[in-house]
PDB file of C-alpha atoms in Angstrom:
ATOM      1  CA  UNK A   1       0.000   0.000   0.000  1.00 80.00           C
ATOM      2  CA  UNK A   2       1.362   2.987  -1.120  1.00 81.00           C
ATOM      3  CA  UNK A   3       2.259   5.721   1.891  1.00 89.00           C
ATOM      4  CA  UNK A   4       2.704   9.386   2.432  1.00 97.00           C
ATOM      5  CA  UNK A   5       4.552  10.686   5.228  1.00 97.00           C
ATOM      6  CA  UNK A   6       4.591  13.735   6.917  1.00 97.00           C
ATOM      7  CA  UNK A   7       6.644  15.527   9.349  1.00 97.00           C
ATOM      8  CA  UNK A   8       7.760  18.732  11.022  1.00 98.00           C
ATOM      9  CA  UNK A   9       4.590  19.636  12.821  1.00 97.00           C
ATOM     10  CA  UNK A  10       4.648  20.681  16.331  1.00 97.00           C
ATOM     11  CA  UNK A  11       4.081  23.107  18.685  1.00 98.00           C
ATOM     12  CA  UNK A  12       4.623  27.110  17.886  1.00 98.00           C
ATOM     13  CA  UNK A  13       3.739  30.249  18.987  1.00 98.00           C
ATOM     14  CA  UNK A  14       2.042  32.740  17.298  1.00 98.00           C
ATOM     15  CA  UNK A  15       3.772  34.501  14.614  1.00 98.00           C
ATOM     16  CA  UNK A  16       6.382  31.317  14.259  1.00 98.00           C
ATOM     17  CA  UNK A  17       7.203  29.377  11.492  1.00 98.00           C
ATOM     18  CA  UNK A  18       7.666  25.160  10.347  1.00 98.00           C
ATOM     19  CA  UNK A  19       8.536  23.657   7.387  1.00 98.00           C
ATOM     20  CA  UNK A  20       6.084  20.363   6.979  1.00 98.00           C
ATOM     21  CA  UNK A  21       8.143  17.947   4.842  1.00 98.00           C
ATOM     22  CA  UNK A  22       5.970  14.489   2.708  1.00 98.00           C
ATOM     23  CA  UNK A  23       8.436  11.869   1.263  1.00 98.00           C
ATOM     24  CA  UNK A  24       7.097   8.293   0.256  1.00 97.00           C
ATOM     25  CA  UNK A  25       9.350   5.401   0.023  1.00 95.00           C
ATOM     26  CA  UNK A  26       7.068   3.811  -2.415  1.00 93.00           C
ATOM     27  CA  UNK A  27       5.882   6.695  -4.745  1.00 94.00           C
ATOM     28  CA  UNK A  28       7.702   8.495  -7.360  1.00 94.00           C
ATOM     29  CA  UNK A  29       6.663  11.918  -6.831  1.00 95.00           C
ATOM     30  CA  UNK A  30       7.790  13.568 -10.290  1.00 93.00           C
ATOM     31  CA  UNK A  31       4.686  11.698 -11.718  1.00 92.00           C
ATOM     32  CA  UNK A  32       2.033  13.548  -9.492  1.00 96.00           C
ATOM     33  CA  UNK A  33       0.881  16.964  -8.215  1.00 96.00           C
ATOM     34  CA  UNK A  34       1.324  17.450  -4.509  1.00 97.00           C
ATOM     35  CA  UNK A  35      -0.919  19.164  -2.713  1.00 97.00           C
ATOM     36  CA  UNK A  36      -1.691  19.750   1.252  1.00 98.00           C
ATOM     37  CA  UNK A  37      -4.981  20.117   3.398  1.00 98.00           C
ATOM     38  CA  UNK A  38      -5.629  20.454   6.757  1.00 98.00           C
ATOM     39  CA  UNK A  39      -8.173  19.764   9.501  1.00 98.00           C
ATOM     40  CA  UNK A  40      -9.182  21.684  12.377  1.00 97.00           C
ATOM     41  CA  UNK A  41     -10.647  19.774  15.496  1.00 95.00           C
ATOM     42  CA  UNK A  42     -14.579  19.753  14.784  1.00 95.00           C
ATOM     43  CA  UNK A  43     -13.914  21.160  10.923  1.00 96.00           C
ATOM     44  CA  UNK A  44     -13.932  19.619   7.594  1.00 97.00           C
ATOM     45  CA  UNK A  45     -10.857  18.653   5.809  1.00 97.00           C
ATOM     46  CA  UNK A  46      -9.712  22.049   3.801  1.00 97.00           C
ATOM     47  CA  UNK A  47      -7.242  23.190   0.846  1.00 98.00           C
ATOM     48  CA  UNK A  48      -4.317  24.966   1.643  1.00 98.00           C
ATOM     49  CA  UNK A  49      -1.683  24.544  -0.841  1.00 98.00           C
ATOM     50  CA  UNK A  50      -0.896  22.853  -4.023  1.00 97.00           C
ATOM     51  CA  UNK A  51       2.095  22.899  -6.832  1.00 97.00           C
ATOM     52  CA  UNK A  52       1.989  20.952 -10.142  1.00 96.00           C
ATOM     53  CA  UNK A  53       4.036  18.072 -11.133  1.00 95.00           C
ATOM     54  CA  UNK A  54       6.662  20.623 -13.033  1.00 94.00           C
ATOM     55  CA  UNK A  55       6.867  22.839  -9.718  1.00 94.00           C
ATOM     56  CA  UNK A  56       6.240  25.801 -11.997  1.00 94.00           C
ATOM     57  CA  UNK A  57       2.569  26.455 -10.697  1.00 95.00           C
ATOM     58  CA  UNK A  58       1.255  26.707  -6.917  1.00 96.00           C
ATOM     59  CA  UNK A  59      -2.073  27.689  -5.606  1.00 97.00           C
ATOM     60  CA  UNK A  60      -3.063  28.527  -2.248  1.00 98.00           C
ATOM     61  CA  UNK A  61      -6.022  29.288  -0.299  1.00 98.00           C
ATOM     62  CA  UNK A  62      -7.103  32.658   0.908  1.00 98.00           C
ATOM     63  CA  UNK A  63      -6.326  32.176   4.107  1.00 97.00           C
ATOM     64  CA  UNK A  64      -2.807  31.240   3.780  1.00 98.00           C
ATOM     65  CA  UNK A  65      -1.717  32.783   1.159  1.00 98.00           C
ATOM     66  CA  UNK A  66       1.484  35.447   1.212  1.00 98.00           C
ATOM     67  CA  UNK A  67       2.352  33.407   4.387  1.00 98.00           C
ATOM     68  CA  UNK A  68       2.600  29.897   3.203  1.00 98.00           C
ATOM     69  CA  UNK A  69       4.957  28.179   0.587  1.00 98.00           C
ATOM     70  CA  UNK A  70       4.485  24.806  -1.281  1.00 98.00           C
ATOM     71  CA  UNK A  71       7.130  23.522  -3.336  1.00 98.00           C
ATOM     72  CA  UNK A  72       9.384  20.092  -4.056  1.00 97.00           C
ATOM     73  CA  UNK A  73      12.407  18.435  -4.528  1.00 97.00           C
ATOM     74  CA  UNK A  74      11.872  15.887  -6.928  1.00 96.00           C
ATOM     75  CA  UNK A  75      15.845  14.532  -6.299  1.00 96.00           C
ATOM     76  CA  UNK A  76      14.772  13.868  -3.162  1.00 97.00           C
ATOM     77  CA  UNK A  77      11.321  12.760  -3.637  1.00 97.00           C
ATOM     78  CA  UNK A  78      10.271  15.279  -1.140  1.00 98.00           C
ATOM     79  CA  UNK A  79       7.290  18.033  -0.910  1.00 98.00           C
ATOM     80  CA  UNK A  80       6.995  20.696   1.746  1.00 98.00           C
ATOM     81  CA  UNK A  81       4.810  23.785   2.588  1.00 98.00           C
ATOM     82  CA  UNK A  82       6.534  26.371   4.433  1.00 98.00           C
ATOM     83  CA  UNK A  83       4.566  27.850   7.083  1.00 98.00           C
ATOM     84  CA  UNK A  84       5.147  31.538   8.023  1.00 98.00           C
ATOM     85  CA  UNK A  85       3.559  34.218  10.286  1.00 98.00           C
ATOM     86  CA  UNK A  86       1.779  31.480  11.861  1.00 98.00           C
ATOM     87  CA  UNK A  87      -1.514  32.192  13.586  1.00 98.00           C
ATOM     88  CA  UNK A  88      -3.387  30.395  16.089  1.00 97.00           C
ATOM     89  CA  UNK A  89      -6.528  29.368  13.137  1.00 97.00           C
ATOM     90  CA  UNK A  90      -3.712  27.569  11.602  1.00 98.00           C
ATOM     91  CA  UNK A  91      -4.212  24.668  13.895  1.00 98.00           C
ATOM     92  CA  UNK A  92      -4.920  21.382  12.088  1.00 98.00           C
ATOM     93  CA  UNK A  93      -3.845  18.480  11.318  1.00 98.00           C
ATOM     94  CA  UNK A  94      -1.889  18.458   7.930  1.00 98.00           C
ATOM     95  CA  UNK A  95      -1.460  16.248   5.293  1.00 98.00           C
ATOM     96  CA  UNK A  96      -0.109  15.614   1.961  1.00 98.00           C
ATOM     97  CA  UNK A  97      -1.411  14.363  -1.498  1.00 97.00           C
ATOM     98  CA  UNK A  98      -0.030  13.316  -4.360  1.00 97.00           C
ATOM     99  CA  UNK A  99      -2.412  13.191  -7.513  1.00 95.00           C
ATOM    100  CA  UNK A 100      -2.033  11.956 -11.123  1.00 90.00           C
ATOM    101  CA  UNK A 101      -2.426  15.289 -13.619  1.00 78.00           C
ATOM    102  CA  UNK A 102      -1.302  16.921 -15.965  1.00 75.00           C
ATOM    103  CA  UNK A 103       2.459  18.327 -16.236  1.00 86.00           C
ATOM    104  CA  UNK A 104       1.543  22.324 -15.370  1.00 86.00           C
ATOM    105  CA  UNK A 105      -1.933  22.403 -13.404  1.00 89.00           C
ATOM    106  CA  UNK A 106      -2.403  22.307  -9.565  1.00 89.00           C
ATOM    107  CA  UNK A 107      -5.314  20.368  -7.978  1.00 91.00           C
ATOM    108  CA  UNK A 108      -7.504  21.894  -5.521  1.00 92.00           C
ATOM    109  CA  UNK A 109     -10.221  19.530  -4.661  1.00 94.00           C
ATOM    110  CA  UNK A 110      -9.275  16.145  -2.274  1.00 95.00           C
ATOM    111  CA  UNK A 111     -10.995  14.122  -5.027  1.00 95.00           C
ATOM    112  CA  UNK A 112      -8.478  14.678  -7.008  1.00 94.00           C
ATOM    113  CA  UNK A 113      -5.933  12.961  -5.089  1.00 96.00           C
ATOM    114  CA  UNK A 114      -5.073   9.618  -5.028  1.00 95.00           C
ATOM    115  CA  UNK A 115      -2.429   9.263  -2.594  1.00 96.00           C
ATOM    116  CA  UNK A 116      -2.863  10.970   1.119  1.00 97.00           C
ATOM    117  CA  UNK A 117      -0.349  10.751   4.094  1.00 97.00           C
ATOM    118  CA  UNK A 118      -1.634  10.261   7.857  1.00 96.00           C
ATOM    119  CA  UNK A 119      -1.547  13.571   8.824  1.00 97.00           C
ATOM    120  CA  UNK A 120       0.706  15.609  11.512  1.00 98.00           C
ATOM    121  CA  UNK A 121      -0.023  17.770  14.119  1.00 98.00           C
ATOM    122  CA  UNK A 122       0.564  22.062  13.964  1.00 98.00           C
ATOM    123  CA  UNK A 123      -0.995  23.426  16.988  1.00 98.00           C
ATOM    124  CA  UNK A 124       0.132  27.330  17.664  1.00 98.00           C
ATOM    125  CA  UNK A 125      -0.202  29.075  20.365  1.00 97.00           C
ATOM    126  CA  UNK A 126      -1.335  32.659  21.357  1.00 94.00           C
TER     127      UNK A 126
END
């Protein structure tokens, strides 16, 4: 079964940044367009970020945009988001998705992923 894992999450104060990292040992990620999501406690799963399989395109929600950065490292089979300016709405669980697509488009809806990671933990603090 194929996995996605994520890491980097933890615990940060207000204003405070992470780096979220996704690597799979059994997925080739230049084939697929990566995008993240998170969930709040008591909220649906949302959209945050995504960047297409040739890393030339990224879309991000409202929310996070100017303050969050997707991109990927196809040598090392790795995605990440870069999470600035952190605020305390940001907490969620994260995860990462890796989709089939086309070579230039991002995805923005979960359906359109195939692959999803189990998730890790941002809580920030006021």
């Amino acid at each position: 079964q194929v996995q996605l894992v994520e890491s980097g999450g933890g615990l940060v104060q207000a204003g405070g940044s992470l780096r979220l990292s996704c690597t799979s040992s059994e997925l080739t990620f230049s084939g697929y367009a990566m995008g993240w999501f998170r969930q709040g406690r008591g909220k649906e799963r949302e959209f945050v970020a995504a960047i297409s399989r040739s890393g030339s395109s990224t879309y991000y929600a409202d929310s996070v945009k100017g303050r969050f950065t997707a991109s990927r490292d196809d040598a090392k089979n790795t995605a990440y988001l870069q999470m600035n300016s952190l605020k305390p709405e940001d907490t969620a669980v994260y995860y990462c998705a890796a989709g089939y697509g086309s070579f230039y488009y991002t995805k923005t809806e979960s359906r359109e992923y195939n692959y999803w990671g189990q998730g890790t933990q941002v809580t920030v603090s006021s």
